[in-house]
Amino acid sequence: MDNEKYAKVIVKNNTRYTDNLFTYKIPEFLVDGMQIGHRVLVPFGKGNKPIEAYVFSITDEKEVNINYKEIFDILDEYPIFKEEDINLIKWMRNRYLCTFMDCILLLHPKGYKVDSFKEISLSRELENLDIESFYTKIDSLNKNRKFVINKIIQNKNKIKVEKLIKEKALEENINPKDLKLSSNMNNLLLKMKEDKLIDINWNYKSQKNEKKICYVSLNINPDDINDYILDNKIRLGQKQKEIIDFLRYNEEIEINDLIKLLNVGKESITSLQNKNLINFQIKDYYRKPDELYDTNKKEIVLNHEQKKAVEKITSEMFEENKKPYMIHGVTGSGKTEVYMEIIDYALKQGLDSIFLVPEISLTPQTISRLKNRFGDIVGVFHSKLSEGEKHDVFKAIKQGKIRILIGARSALFAPFNSLGVIIIDEFHEGAYKSEMNPKFSAIEVGKYMALKRNITLVLGSATPSVEEYYRAKENEYELITIKERANKKPLPKIELIDMKNELNLGNKSIFSYKLQSEIEEALNKNNQVILFLNRRGYGNFVSCRKCGYVFSCKNCDISLTYHKYKNIGTCHYCGYEENIPKTCPECGSDYVKPFGVGTEKVEEEVKKLFKNAKVLRMDKDTTSKKGELDKILNKFKNKEANVLIGTQMLSKGLDFEDVTLVGILSADMMLNFPDFRSFETTFQLITQVSGRAGRSHKEGKVVLQTYDTDHYVIRRSLNYDFEGFYEDEIKVRKIFNYAPFNNMISVVVSGKNESLVEKNINKMYNSLIYLLKERCVEDFDFILGPNACAISKINQNYRYQLLFKDDNIEINLLKGIIKYICITKKEVVFDKDVNISIDVNPNNIL
C-alpha cells in the first residue's frame, strides 16, 4: 500500500468541465513503466468509457477516503511529451486564456487515434452451463434475446454493440441510424446483463496513421542462387525466372513496382518466398507533399555585414542567458543566407533547427534554397498537409531523419530531441498570431522556449513590427543591422505620384501616365513588372447609382466584392456568393455598376493598355487549388509572363532576377483601414513590395500612387526610412496608449440572435464591474464597450465586443477575472446559444 502511485492527467475531452487535472491510481503492473508525458487510457464518466489522457505528474499522495479509478493501459512505448512540453502547455493555457486540450493539440503527434467501443459476450454463468442446459436455456428465450445470443456465438463470443445494431437493422430492413432501434437494443442488452445472460465491456483499438511498404530482395547470394535451385530441385516458371534474374542485379524493389515492371502476379512472388528464394521486408514509407517549384543552386559569398551577423550569433550559441537576436536587414540584404549559415553551424554542433515563415505556400523559393543546401534532412510542416503527411514528418523528426524543419507557426511545436535554433523570418507578419484557439503568438512562444531551453532565437525582417523594435531598443533583443543589399546595388528608387493631379490632367485610369510609360519601357526591354493592389476581385462593391442600393452579404455586415469573370458578388468573410443582376432589385433601374478596383480589374486594364503584356494574377482566387501558386511562380520565373499582378502575397520574399519595375497602385487603400496598426502595415507592405525590384544585376524602380502624398508613412516610405517611421509611429502609440505601451484583451460574444448576444455581453460587463468593485477598483476607463464589433455580423453570427487595456490595472488580475467569468463560470454567466472568443493582444479589433 505504501508504494501506491497516482497520476494526474488531462483527459482528451475539450470542454470547460474537463479542463482540470484528474487523479487516477496507477495499477501495480504499470508503475515501473509510466512516465510524465505518457499517453494513457483511463475510464471516464459514469459509464467508465475508455478515453485518452496525458500524464502531467506522478505522485504518491492521495486524498483520504477517495477511491480512485485505475488507469487501463499505457498507449505508447515512450512518452509523447517531454517535461518541458508539459511546462509549455501550462504556460500557454495561462497566457492565452484557453484550455489544456487547446494547447495539447498543438504539440500532439498527428495521426494517433483511439477508438473506444462496447462489446458484448456470453456471461460467465451461461458459458459454465453444460451443452444440454445451455440449449435448454436458449430455447426458453424470446425472439430478440435469441437473436443477440446467436450473433454473439456466430462472432466467436464477442460482438460490438454497433455491429449488432446494424445486423438487427438488416434483419428488420430499417435504417441502422434509427434512434428508436438503437434505444430498444440498448435497453434489451441492459436487461440481458441484469439477467446474467451477457456481459457488456468497453474495449479499444489504438491506431497510428502510418504507411508501410513491402520490399522484395533475394534471400540468397546472387552467385549461389543457381546451385541452390539445383541442389533443392526447385522448379521455376517463366515469370519466376524473370523475377530471380531481375533481383540478381537489383538489391531490392517495392513489390507493387515489381508487379508493374515485369507484369507478374502476386502468386508468383509469394511462391518464391515459400521456396525460400526471396525475402519480404516491411519498411516505413514517408509521405511527402509534392513540390513543383525549383531554384538553381548558387554559390554565395557572404559580405562583411552578413559575416558579422553570423559570427555574432554562432559565437554565443552555447552561452547561458543570451538574449534573442533581431536582424533588421533591408530587402535583398541576404537574410536567408545568414539563416542558412547559422543552421549549418548548429548542425555541426549536433543541434536541430526550426525555420518559421509566415505562410508556407508563399515561400517555395525559400524551401527550395534550403533543400538545395541541406538535402533530405530538410522537412516541411504546415496546415495544408494531410494527417498522414503530418504524422510522417513528426515521426521522421523523432527518428532523426529530419534535422531542419521549415514551416508556418505550427512547426514551432515539432518534437525535436536536440533543438538548438529557432528562426522566425519576416517576423512582422500577422500570420504569426493564431486566429484559432489557442490564440498564441509564435514570437511570444519562441521567446518562452528560448528562455527555458537555452535555444538561439533569431527574428528577421526588413520592416520589424513597432512593438518588437521598441523591445529591441529597450535591450530585450540583440539588435543586428544589415544596411546593404547582398548584390551591393542600391534599393530601388521610389517615385511618388499624386493621383489628384492625374485627375486634373484628365487621366481617369487606375494607372498614372508615369506608371504607364514605365511599364511600356520595361516590357520593351524584355524586363518584368510586378503590380501590387491589396484587394482581389474586380470591384470593391456593387451599387445602384440611382437609388444607392449596395449588394451586401446575406450572412455578414459587409458589402459583396464583385468578380467580373463569373458576374458574381462574393463575401470574403463567409464565402457567400450571388449573381449580380443587370437591374437594381430596389428601384428597378439599370444603373447597377461595380465601384472601386480589385486585382481582376487591374488584369483587364493591363491587357487593354499593353498589347505585348503576358499577364499572371496571384491572389486567393487564382491560388486556391493545390499547386496553383507554384505553377504561377514557375511561369513567371521562366518568363512565360512579363507582368505579375497580386495582393500582399507579392510581399513574401519573392526573388526574380528580371523584375525591374514595381507599381503600387493605391497606398490609400491600406492607410485608411480602420485599425491602429494600419500605418505600420502600409509602411511594411510598401517597403516589402518595393524590395521585389532590382534584386539582381538590373536596376529597379518603384512607382507609388496615392491621393495622400503628405502622410508621414508615405514620406518615410519613399526613402525606406524605417527609423524615421518608427520614431513618428511610436509617438502616436504612446499618446493613445497602444501597444507596446499596454496589453489589450478582446472578448467577442457572438450568436445567431442579436438581442441574446447583446444581453450576454451586458451580463459579462456587469459581472466584471461587480468583481472589480469587490477588489476595490473604481475607475473603469480601461474598459471599452460593450459595443457591436466594427464588422457586426459574420456568417449569420452577430458580434459584440468588450476591449480591455491594462491602464491602471494589473494585467494578471484582469486576466484572472476574465478567465473566471468566461471559462470557469461560463455556464452560469452566459446562455448556451452564444460563443465566447478571448484574444490577448489581438492583431485587429474588427
JSON list of C-alpha atoms in Angstrom, two decimals, residues 56 84-107 409-410 412-413 432 434 436-442 444-446 448-449 453 815 819 823 840:
[
{"chain": "A", "resi": 56, "resn": "PHE", "atom": "CA", "xyz": [1.10, 15.61, -16.31]},
{"chain": "A", "resi": 84, "resn": "GLU", "atom": "CA", "xyz": [9.45, 20.83, -20.97]},
{"chain": "A", "resi": 85, "resn": "ASP", "atom": "CA", "xyz": [6.44, 20.30, -23.28]},
{"chain": "A", "resi": 86, "resn": "ILE", "atom": "CA", "xyz": [4.15, 19.94, -20.25]},
{"chain": "A", "resi": 87, "resn": "ASN", "atom": "CA", "xyz": [5.53, 23.21, -18.85]},
{"chain": "A", "resi": 88, "resn": "LEU", "atom": "CA", "xyz": [4.93, 24.95, -22.20]},
{"chain": "A", "resi": 89, "resn": "ILE", "atom": "CA", "xyz": [1.32, 23.71, -22.28]},
{"chain": "A", "resi": 90, "resn": "LYS", "atom": "CA", "xyz": [0.71, 25.06, -18.75]},
{"chain": "A", "resi": 91, "resn": "TRP", "atom": "CA", "xyz": [2.28, 28.43, -19.64]},
{"chain": "A", "resi": 92, "resn": "MET", "atom": "CA", "xyz": [0.24, 28.79, -22.86]},
{"chain": "A", "resi": 93, "resn": "ARG", "atom": "CA", "xyz": [-3.02, 27.91, -21.11]},
{"chain": "A", "resi": 94, "resn": "ASN", "atom": "CA", "xyz": [-2.44, 30.70, -18.60]},
{"chain": "A", "resi": 95, "resn": "ARG", "atom": "CA", "xyz": [-1.08, 33.20, -21.11]},
{"chain": "A", "resi": 96, "resn": "TYR", "atom": "CA", "xyz": [-3.81, 32.79, -23.77]},
{"chain": "A", "resi": 97, "resn": "LEU", "atom": "CA", "xyz": [-6.82, 32.02, -21.52]},
{"chain": "A", "resi": 98, "resn": "CYS", "atom": "CA", "xyz": [-7.62, 28.71, -23.22]},
{"chain": "A", "resi": 99, "resn": "THR", "atom": "CA", "xyz": [-7.98, 25.03, -22.24]},
{"chain": "A", "resi": 100, "resn": "PHE", "atom": "CA", "xyz": [-5.29, 22.40, -21.67]},
{"chain": "A", "resi": 101, "resn": "MET", "atom": "CA", "xyz": [-6.54, 20.47, -24.72]},
{"chain": "A", "resi": 102, "resn": "ASP", "atom": "CA", "xyz": [-6.33, 23.57, -26.96]},
{"chain": "A", "resi": 103, "resn": "CYS", "atom": "CA", "xyz": [-2.58, 23.61, -26.21]},
{"chain": "A", "resi": 104, "resn": "ILE", "atom": "CA", "xyz": [-2.04, 19.83, -26.17]},
{"chain": "A", "resi": 105, "resn": "LEU", "atom": "CA", "xyz": [-3.44, 19.52, -29.71]},
{"chain": "A", "resi": 106, "resn": "LEU", "atom": "CA", "xyz": [-0.68, 21.85, -31.00]},
{"chain": "A", "resi": 107, "resn": "LEU", "atom": "CA", "xyz": [2.07, 19.54, -29.70]},
{"chain": "A", "resi": 409, "resn": "ARG", "atom": "CA", "xyz": [3.74, 28.85, -36.96]},
{"chain": "A", "resi": 410, "resn": "SER", "atom": "CA", "xyz": [2.55, 25.30, -36.07]},
{"chain": "A", "resi": 412, "resn": "LEU", "atom": "CA", "xyz": [7.23, 25.58, -33.69]},
{"chain": "A", "resi": 413, "resn": "PHE", "atom": "CA", "xyz": [5.88, 22.59, -31.73]},
{"chain": "A", "resi": 432, "resn": "TYR", "atom": "CA", "xyz": [2.44, 34.51, -36.69]},
{"chain": "A", "resi": 434, "resn": "SER", "atom": "CA", "xyz": [-3.13, 32.44, -34.43]},
{"chain": "A", "resi": 436, "resn": "MET", "atom": "CA", "xyz": [-7.88, 29.90, -33.62]},
{"chain": "A", "resi": 437, "resn": "ASN", "atom": "CA", "xyz": [-7.70, 28.69, -30.00]},
{"chain": "A", "resi": 438, "resn": "PRO", "atom": "CA", "xyz": [-5.20, 28.94, -28.50]},
{"chain": "A", "resi": 439, "resn": "LYS", "atom": "CA", "xyz": [-4.70, 32.42, -29.98]},
{"chain": "A", "resi": 440, "resn": "PHE", "atom": "CA", "xyz": [-0.96, 32.31, -29.48]},
{"chain": "A", "resi": 441, "resn": "SER", "atom": "CA", "xyz": [1.84, 34.48, -30.85]},
{"chain": "A", "resi": 442, "resn": "ALA", "atom": "CA", "xyz": [4.67, 32.42, -32.36]},
{"chain": "A", "resi": 444, "resn": "GLU", "atom": "CA", "xyz": [5.99, 35.01, -27.65]},
{"chain": "A", "resi": 445, "resn": "VAL", "atom": "CA", "xyz": [6.10, 31.20, -27.62]},
{"chain": "A", "resi": 446, "resn": "GLY", "atom": "CA", "xyz": [9.51, 31.28, -29.34]},
{"chain": "A", "resi": 448, "resn": "TYR", "atom": "CA", "xyz": [9.49, 31.40, -23.90]},
{"chain": "A", "resi": 449, "resn": "MET", "atom": "CA", "xyz": [11.14, 28.32, -25.45]},
{"chain": "A", "resi": 453, "resn": "ARG", "atom": "CA", "xyz": [15.63, 25.67, -23.05]},
{"chain": "A", "resi": 815, "resn": "LYS", "atom": "CA", "xyz": [-6.89, 38.10, -16.94]},
{"chain": "A", "resi": 819, "resn": "LYS", "atom": "CA", "xyz": [-10.97, 33.74, -17.17]},
{"chain": "A", "resi": 823, "resn": "ILE", "atom": "CA", "xyz": [-14.27, 29.94, -18.64]},
{"chain": "A", "resi": 840, "resn": "VAL", "atom": "CA", "xyz": [-4.82, 38.54, -25.81]}
]
